[in-house]
XYZ file of C-alpha atoms in Angstrom:
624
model
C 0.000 0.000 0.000
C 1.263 3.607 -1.277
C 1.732 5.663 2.090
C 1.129 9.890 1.712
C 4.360 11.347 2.487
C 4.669 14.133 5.206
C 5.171 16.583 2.885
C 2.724 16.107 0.316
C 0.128 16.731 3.240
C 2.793 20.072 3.946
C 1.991 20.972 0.384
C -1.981 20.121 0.554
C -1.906 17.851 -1.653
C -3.226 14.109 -2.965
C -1.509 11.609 -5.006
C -4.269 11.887 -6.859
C -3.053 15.683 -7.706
C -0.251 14.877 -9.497
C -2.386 13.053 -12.352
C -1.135 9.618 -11.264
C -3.309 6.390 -9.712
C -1.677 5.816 -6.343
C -0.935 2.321 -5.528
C -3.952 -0.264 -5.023
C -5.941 1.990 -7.169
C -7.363 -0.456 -9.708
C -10.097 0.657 -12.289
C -11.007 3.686 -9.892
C -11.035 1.842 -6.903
C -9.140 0.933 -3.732
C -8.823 -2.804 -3.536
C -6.409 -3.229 -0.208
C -5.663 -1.755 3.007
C -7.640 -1.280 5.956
C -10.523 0.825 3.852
C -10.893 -1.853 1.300
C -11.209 -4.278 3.531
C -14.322 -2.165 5.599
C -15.605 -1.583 2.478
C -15.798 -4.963 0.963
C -17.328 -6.447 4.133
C -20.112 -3.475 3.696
C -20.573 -4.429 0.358
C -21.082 -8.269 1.307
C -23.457 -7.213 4.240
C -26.055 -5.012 1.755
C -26.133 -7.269 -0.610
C -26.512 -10.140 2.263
C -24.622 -12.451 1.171
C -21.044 -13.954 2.530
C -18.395 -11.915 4.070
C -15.522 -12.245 1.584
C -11.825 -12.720 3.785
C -9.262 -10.539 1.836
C -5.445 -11.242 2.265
C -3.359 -8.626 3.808
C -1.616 -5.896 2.045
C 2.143 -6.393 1.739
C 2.533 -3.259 4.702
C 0.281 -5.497 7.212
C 1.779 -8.857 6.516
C 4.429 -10.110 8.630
C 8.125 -9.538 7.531
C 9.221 -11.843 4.754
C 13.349 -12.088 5.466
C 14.623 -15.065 3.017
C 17.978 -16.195 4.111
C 20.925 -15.040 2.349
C 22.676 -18.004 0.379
C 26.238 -18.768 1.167
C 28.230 -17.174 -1.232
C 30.479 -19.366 -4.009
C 34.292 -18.529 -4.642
C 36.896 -16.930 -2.448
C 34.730 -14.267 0.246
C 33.703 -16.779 3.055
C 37.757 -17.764 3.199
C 38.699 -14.442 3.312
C 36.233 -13.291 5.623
C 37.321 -16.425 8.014
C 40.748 -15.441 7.378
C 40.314 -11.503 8.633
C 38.318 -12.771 11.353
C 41.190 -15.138 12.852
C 43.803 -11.981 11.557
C 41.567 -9.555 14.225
C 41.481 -12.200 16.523
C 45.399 -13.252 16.706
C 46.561 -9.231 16.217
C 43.957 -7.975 19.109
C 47.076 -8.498 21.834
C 49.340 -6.295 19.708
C 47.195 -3.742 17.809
C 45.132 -1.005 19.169
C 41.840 -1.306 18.968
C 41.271 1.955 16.599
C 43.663 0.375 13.779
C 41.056 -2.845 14.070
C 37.774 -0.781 14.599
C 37.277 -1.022 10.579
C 37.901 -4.682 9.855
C 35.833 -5.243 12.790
C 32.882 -3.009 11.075
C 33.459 -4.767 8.228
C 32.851 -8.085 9.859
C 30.102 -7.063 11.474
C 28.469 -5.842 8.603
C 29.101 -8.493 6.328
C 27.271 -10.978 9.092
C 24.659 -8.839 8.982
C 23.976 -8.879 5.635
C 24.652 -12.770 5.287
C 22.033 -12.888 7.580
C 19.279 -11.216 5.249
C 18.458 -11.955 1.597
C 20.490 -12.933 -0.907
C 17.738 -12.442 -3.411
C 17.486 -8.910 -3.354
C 19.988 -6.308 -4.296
C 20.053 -2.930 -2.261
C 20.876 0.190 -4.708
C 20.857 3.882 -3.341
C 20.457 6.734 -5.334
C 22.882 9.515 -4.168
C 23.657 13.011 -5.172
C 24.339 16.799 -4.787
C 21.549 19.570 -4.312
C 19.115 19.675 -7.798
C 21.297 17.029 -9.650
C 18.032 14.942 -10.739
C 18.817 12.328 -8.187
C 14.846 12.113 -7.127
C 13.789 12.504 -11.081
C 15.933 9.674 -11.923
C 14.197 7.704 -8.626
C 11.098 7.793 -9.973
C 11.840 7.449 -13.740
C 13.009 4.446 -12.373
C 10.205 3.383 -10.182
C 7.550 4.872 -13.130
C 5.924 6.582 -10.364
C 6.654 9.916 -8.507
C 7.566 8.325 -5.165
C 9.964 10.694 -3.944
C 8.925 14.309 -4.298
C 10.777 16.789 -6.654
C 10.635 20.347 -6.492
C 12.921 23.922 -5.933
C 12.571 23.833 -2.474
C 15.922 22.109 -1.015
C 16.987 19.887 0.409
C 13.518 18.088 -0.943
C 15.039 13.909 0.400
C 15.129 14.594 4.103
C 15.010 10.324 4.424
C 15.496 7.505 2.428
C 13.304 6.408 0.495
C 13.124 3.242 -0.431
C 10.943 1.221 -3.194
C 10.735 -2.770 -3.301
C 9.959 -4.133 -6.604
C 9.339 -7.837 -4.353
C 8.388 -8.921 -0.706
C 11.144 -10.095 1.533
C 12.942 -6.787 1.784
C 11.833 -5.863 4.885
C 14.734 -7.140 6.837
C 16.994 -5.191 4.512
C 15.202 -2.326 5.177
C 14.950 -2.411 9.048
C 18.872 -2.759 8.427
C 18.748 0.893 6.569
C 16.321 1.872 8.975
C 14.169 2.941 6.966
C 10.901 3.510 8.055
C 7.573 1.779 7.164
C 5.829 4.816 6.072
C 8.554 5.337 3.515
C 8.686 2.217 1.897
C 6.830 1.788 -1.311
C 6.416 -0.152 -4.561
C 6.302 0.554 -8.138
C 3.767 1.690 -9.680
C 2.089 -1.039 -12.141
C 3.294 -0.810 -15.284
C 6.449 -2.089 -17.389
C 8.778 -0.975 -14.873
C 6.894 -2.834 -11.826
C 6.763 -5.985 -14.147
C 10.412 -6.192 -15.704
C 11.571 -9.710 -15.060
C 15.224 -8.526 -14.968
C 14.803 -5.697 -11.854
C 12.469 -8.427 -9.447
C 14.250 -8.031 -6.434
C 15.398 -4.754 -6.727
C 15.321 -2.088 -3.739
C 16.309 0.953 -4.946
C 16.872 3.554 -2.342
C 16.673 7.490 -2.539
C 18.710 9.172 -0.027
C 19.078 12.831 1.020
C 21.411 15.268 -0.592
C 25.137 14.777 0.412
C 26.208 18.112 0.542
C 23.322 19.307 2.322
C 23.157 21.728 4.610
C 21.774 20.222 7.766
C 23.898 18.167 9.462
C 21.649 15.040 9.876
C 21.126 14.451 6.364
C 24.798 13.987 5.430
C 25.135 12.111 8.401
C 22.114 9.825 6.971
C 23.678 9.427 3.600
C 27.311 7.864 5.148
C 25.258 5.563 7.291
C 23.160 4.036 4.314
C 26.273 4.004 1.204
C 28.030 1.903 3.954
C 25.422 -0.709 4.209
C 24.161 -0.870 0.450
C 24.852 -3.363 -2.141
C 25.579 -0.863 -4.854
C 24.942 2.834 -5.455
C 24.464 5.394 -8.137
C 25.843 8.334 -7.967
C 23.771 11.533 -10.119
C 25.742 14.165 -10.809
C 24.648 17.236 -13.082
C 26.774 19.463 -15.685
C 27.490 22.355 -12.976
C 28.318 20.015 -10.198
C 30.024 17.189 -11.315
C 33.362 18.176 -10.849
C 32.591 19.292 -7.183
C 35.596 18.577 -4.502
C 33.151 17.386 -1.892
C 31.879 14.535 -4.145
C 35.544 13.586 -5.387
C 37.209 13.593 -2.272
C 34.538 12.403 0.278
C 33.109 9.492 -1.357
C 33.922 8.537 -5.440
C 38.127 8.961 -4.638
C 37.591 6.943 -0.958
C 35.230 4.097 -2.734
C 37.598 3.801 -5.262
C 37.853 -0.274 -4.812
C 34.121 -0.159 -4.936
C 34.269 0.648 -8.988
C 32.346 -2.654 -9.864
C 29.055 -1.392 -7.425
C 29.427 2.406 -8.384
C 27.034 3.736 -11.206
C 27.887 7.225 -12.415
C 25.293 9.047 -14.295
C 25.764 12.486 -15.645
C 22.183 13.736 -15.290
C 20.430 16.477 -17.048
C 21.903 16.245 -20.750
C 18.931 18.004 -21.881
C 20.487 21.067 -20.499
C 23.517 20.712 -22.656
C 23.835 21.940 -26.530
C 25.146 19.788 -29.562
C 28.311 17.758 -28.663
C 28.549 19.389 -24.893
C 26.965 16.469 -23.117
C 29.658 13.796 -25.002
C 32.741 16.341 -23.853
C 31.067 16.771 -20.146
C 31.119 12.761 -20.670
C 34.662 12.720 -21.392
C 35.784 14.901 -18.693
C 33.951 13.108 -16.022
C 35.650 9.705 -17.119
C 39.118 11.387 -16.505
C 38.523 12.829 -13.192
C 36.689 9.387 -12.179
C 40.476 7.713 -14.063
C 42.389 10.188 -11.483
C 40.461 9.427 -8.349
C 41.317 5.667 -9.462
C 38.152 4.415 -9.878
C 38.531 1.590 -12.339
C 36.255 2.660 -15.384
C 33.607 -0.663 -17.048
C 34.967 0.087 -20.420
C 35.210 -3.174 -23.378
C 33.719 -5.781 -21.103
C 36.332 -5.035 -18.042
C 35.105 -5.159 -14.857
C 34.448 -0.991 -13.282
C 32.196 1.621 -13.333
C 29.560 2.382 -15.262
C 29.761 5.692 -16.511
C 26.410 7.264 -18.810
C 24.620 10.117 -19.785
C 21.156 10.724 -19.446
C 18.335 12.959 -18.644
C 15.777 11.604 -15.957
C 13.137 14.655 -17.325
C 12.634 13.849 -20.415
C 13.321 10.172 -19.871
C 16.060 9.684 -22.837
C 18.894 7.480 -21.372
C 16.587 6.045 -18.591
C 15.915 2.666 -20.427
C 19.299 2.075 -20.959
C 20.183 2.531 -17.049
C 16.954 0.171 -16.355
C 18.322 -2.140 -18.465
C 21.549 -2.030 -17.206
C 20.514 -2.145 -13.375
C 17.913 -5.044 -14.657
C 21.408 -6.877 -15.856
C 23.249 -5.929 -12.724
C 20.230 -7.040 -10.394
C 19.792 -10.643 -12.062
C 23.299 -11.005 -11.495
C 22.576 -11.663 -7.875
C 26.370 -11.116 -7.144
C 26.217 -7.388 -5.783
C 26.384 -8.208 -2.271
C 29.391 -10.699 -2.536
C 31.241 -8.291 -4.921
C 30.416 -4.860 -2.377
C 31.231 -7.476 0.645
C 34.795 -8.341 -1.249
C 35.381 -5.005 -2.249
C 34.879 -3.951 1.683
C 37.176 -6.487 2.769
C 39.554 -5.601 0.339
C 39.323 -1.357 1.197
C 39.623 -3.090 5.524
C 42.610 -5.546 4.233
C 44.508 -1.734 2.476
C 44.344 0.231 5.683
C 45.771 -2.680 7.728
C 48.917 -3.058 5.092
C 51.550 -0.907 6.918
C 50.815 -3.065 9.937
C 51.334 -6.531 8.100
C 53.313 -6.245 5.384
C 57.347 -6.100 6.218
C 59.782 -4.739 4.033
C 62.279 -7.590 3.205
C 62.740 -10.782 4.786
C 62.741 -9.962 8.466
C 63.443 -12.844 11.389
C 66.458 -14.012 13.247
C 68.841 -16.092 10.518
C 71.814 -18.572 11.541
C 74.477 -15.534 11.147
C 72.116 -12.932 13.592
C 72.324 -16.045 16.211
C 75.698 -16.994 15.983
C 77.025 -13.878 16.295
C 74.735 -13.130 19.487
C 76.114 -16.434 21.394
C 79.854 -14.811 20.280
C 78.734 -11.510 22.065
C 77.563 -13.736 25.161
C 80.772 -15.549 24.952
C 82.694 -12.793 24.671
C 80.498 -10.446 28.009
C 80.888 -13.892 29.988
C 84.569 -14.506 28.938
C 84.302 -17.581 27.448
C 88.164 -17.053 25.887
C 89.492 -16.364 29.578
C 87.775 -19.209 30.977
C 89.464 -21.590 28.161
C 92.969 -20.017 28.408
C 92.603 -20.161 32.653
C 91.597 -23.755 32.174
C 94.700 -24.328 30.046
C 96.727 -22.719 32.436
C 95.671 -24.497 35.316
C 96.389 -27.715 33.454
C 99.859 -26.328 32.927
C 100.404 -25.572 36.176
C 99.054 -28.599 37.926
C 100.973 -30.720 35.784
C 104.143 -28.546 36.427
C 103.535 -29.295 40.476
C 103.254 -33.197 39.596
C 106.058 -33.531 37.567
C 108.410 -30.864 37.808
C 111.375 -30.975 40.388
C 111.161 -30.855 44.244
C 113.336 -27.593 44.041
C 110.975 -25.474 41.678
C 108.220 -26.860 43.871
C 109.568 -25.217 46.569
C 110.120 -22.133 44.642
C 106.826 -21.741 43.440
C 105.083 -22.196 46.713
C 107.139 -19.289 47.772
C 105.966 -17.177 45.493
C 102.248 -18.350 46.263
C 102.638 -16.986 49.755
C 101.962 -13.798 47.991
C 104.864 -11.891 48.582
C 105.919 -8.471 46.679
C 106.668 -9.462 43.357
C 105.337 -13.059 42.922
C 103.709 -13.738 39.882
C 100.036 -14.283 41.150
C 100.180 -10.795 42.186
C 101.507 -9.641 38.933
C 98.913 -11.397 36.959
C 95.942 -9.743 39.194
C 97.596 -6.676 38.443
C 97.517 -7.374 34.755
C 93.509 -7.921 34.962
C 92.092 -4.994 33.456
C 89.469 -3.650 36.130
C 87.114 -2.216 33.292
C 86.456 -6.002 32.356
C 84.399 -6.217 35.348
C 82.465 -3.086 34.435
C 81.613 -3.737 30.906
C 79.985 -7.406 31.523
C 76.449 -6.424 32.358
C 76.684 -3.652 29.466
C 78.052 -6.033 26.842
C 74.896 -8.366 27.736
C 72.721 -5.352 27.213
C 74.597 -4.579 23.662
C 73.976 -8.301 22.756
C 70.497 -8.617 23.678
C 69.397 -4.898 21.745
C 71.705 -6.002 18.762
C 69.873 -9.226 18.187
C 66.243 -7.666 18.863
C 67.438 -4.837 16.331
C 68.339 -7.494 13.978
C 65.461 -9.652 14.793
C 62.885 -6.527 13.832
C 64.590 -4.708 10.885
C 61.911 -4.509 8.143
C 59.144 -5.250 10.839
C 56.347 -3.115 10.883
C 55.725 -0.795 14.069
C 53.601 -2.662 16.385
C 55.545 -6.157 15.778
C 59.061 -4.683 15.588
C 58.025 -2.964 19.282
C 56.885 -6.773 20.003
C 59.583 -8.334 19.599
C 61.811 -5.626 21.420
C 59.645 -6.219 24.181
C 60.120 -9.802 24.351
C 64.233 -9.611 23.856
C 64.289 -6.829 26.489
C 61.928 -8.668 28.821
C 63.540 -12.237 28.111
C 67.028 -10.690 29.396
C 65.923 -9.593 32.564
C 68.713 -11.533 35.015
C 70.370 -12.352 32.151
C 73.823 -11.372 33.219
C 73.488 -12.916 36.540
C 72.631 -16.045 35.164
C 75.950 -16.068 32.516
C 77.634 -14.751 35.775
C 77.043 -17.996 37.787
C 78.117 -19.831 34.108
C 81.085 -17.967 33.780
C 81.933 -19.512 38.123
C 80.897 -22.677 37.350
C 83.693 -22.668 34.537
C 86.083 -21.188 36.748
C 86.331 -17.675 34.382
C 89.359 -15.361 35.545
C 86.931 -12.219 37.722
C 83.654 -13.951 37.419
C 83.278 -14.848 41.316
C 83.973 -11.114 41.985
C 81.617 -9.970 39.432
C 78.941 -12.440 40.950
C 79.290 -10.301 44.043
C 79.028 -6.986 42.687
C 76.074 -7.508 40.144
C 73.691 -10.091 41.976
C 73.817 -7.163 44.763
C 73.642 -10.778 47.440
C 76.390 -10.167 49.915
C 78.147 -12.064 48.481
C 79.475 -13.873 45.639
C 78.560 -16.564 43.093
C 81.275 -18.681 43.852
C 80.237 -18.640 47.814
C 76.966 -19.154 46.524
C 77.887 -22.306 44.349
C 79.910 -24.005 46.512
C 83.461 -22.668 45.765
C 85.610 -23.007 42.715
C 85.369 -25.487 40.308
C 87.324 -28.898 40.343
C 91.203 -29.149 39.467
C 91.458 -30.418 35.984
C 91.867 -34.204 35.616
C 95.328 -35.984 35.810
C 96.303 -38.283 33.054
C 97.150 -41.723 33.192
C 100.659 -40.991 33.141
C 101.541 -38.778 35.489
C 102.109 -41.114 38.070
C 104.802 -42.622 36.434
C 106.240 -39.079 35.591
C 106.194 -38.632 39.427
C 108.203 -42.115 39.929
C 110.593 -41.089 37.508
C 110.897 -37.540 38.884
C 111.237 -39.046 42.788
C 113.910 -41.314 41.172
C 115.913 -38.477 39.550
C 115.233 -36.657 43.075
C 116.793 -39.627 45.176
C 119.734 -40.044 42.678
C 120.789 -36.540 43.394
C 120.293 -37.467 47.212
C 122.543 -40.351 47.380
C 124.923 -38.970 45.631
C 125.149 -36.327 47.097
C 125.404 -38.294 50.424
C 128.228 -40.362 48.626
C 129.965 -37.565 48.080
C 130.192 -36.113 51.554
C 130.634 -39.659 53.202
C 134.112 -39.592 51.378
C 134.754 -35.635 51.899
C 134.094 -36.697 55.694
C 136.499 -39.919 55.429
C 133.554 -42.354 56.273
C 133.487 -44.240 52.731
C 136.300 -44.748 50.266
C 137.094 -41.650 48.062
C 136.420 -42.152 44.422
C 134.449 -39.072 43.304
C 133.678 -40.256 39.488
C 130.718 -42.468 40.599
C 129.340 -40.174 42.751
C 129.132 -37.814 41.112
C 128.052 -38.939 37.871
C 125.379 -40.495 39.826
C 124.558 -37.044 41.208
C 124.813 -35.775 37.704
C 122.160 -37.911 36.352
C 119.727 -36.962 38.862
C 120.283 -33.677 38.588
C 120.231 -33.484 34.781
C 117.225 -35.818 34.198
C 115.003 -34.424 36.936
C 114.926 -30.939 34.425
C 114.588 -33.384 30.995
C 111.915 -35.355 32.866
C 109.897 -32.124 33.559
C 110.869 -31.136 30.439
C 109.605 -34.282 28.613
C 106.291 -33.892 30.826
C 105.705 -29.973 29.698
C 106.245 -31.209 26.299
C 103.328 -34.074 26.778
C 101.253 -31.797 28.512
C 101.013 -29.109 25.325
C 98.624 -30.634 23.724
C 96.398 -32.300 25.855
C 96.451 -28.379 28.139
C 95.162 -26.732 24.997
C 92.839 -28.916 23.909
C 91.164 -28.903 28.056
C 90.874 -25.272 27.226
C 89.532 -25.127 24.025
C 86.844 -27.820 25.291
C 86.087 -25.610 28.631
C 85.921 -22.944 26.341
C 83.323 -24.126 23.933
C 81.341 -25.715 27.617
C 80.844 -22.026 28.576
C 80.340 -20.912 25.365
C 77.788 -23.192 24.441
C 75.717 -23.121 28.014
C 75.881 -18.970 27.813
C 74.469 -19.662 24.092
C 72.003 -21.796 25.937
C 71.057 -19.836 28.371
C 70.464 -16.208 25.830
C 68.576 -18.619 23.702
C 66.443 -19.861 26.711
C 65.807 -16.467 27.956
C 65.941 -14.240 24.466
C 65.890 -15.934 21.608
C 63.177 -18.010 22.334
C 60.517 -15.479 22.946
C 61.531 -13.355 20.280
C 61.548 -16.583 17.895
C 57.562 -16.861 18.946
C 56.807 -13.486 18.428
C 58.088 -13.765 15.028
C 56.125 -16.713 14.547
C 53.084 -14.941 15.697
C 54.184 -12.617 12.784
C 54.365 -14.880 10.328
C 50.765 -16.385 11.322
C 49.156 -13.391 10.879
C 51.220 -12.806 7.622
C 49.584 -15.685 6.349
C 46.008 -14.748 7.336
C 46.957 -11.373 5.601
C 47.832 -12.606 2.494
C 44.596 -15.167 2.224
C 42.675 -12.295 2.802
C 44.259 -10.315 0.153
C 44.856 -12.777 -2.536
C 41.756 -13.043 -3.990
C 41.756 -9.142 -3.709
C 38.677 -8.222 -6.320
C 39.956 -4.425 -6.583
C 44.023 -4.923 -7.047
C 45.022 -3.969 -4.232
């Protein structure tokens, strides 16, 4: 049933004023509503016979919503793929960089929801561009009212040409006493526009606040819209750079008609034409042109009704299509998937390679003093084999000088340690660790390059402690002290572990270096006791044997030690080189525990929601 509008009452008048039969007029009669029904049951009771039962009018019956159909091809795999990309990027986003996939979610459940068997077209333009004309050429019935006074469309407007809109409409809010239907005719009966709901909305540069407020609302929702634009207007900044250059990816939905060609003499309407294709090329709307997919782009004039067949038929194509709601859904997520690209995409290959970890573990070898620890090791070797199998004399030197008097060589070597070595350790840590987590985000974008500082930075919290009780455990020349100074304890890591690590192992032969260096030892002894029994008179003087005897001992105990510090080269080194690579692999362990773990998962996060990303971009309808 054809409702009055507001203002035709404002203006005093009918739809019977304007020449035309309103709706449910048939043969000069009302045949549905409320008034047809009172009057048909008056009718029956005069003429006494049966009450007739009339069906209700589309307006009284309940809500007809058809479900919509799930779509074929790529959307419902890209809309599941932005969902889970939202869902996995909520901990590391803000919630204003998500707000528009999350609209676009919402809004493409929403329309899943209702009819797939209707396609939702507005009608939007400036102030007197036809926009209302060409609504009703359309409709073949003046519907929406026309007229100098602006704006005229202070609501949508919307006209039905089949039931099961209304959920549609409830979703454009529309209300009931602005819905209509077609007027019959060929228009109301064209096969190719059933299920067409073609929707008139307010001017979008008008004045009053509400109205422009009304028209983003409804484009948002719509399946597809047509923009009417006039010769004086249709290069206007507001339209270009509000809506046509933002809904750019929405080319294959958009309908741009240049309205009011009568206006225009000879060959101005084709050069208008022309000019409005290049500023729609520049604001990179893609332009339906030799069967490719864009815009449509036409000239018409809605008054005297030349062009308007051609858009019905065109629309009438479009409509039977059925594919206007996937193709404005894709185009959404595709315009949601652009805005989110500086927050996916990474420029180059970012991610922590073999060379980035290696040479962190060499900066943790190096802060823990993985080198010192080896050469200390090899020392100590040295030395403990020097105090098996060197002489009884040096022995007795050397623990002399490890009374720590002026001038023995344990002194001199504490005075060679550099003091700044215990400074730097906790600073080269810190170097390491921001090194690798500036390695590990180059080419990241902002939010997951701040990630993954966050989780190298938090991961190496106690960090140098831990190497610190490493670097004890392997007996590393300054680490006890440093355990002292950086736990902040009382004292130090050594105290706290128990003392100082084992003596190095003895081989299998020392013992019989010993034997053979307490044999050299004695031979020296006896004869040097020979000797001064005969000096003395007590034994029989012959000084050859003696003293050769002496000789030998005192020659071979130096070759024996000799002999012992030449067997001892290798097998010293290679105790370093192995205690060494112990603390050099368990402070590798230990960063990699603590820091290159948790920055390994974020960038796997990363990489998950790369993937979502790209799924939802691949099948990208709009190139981009």
């Amino acid at each position: 049933m054809t409702a009055v509008t507001d203002e035709d009452h404002g203006k005093g008048k009918s739809r019977g004023d304007s020449g035309e039969k309103p709706d449910g007029v048939k043969d000069g009669r009302w045949d549905d509503g409320l008034i047809a029904r009172r009057a048909a049951a008056a009718a029956a009771r005069d003429a006494d016979g049966p009450v007739p039962v009339l069906a209700p009018a589309d307006d009284d019956a309940e809500p007809q919503v058809e479900a919509y159909a799930p779509a074929d091809g790529p959307l419902p795999a890209r809309l599941d793929a932005l969902r889970e990309l939202v869902g996995l990027s909520r901990a590391r986003l803000d919630r204003d960089t998500l707000a528009e996939a999350g609209r676009v979610l919402d809004e493409a459940a929403a329309r899943q929801r209702l009819s797939s068997r209707h396609t939702v077209v507005a009608v939007a333009g400036a102030t007197g561009s036809g926009k209302s004309t060409l609504f009703n050429a359309l409709a073949g019935a003046p519907i929406s009212d026309t007229g100098l006074r602006r704006p005229t469309t202070s609501q949508p407007i919307a006209c039905s040409w089949t039931d099961g809109a209304a959920g549609l409409l409830d979703r454009l809010a529309v209300p009931g006493r602005l819905r209509r239907r077609p007027h019959p005719g060929p228009a109301a009966f064209d096969e190719a526009l059933q299920g067409l709901v073609l929707v008139d909305l307010p001017d979008h540069d008008s004045a009053a606040t509400e109205h422009r407020d009304q028209v983003d609302r409804v484009l948002a929702l719509v399946d597809a819209v047509i923009w009417v634009v006039d010769p004086e207007k249709y290069a206007d900044a507001a339209l270009h750079e509000r809506y046509l250059r933002p809904l750019a990816g929405h080319a294959e939905v958009t309908f741009v008609v240049l309205n009011q060609t009568d206006r225009l003499p000879g060959e101005a309407a084709d050069l208008v034409l022309d000019d409005l294709r290049r500023l729609l090329d520049e604001d990179g709307i893609a332009l339906g042109e030799h069967g490719e997919p864009g815009a449509t782009v036409m000239s018409l004039s809605a008054l005297t009704g030349d062009g308007v067949p051609e858009l019905r038929e065109m629309i009438g194509r479009f409509v039977s299509d059925r594919t206007a709601a996937t193709r404005r859904l894709s185009a959404d997520v595709d315009a949601a998937a652009a805005r989110l690209r500086k927050v996916y995409v990474a420029q180059g290959r970012p991610g922590l390679g073999e060379r980035a970890r290696e040479e962190f573990a060499d900066r943790l070898a190096e802060a823990v003093g993985a080198a010192a620890a080896g050469q200390a090791a090899e020392r100590e070797w040295r030395r403990n084999a020097s105090r098996a199998c060197g002489t009884p004399w040096l022995r007795l030197w050397r623990w002399y000088e490890n009374r720590g008097l002026p001038g023995s060589l344990d002194r001199l070597g504490q005075a060679l340690t550099p003091p700044e070595e215990e400074l730097t350790a906790r600073q080269r840590v810190e170097q390491a660790v921001r090194i690798v987590a500036d390695d590990a985000a180059d080419g990241l974008p902002g939010p997951w390059a701040q990630a993954v500082r966050e989780a190298a930075f938090t991961g190496a919290q106690g960090l140098p402690e831990a190497l610190d009780e490493l670097a004890v455990k392997a007996g590393a020349p300054g680490a006890a002290k440093r355990g002292g100074t950086e736990t902040g304890k009382g004292k130090s890591a050594a105290d706290r572990l128990g003392g100082r690590p084992p003596k190095p192992p003895r081989p299998k032969w020392w013992p019989a270096a010993v034997l053979a260096q307490a044999s050299m030892t004695l031979l020296q002894i006896f004869g040097g006791l020979w000797l001064v029994g005969q000096i003395i008179g007590v034994l029989e003087p012959g000084l050859v044997t003696p003293a050769l005897i002496m000789l030998g001992g005192v020659v071979g105990g130096p070759l024996v030690e000799w002999a012992c510090a030449a067997a001892i080269r290798g097998p010293a080194r290679r105790y370093g080189q192995d205690a060494e690579r112990r603390l050099r692999e368990a402070a590798a362990g230990c960063g990699r525990a603590r820091v290159l773990d948790p920055v390994a998962a974020e960038l796997v996060r990363y990489r998950e929601v790369r993937e979502r990303y790209v799924t939802v971009t691949e099948f990208s309808t709009t190139g981009r």
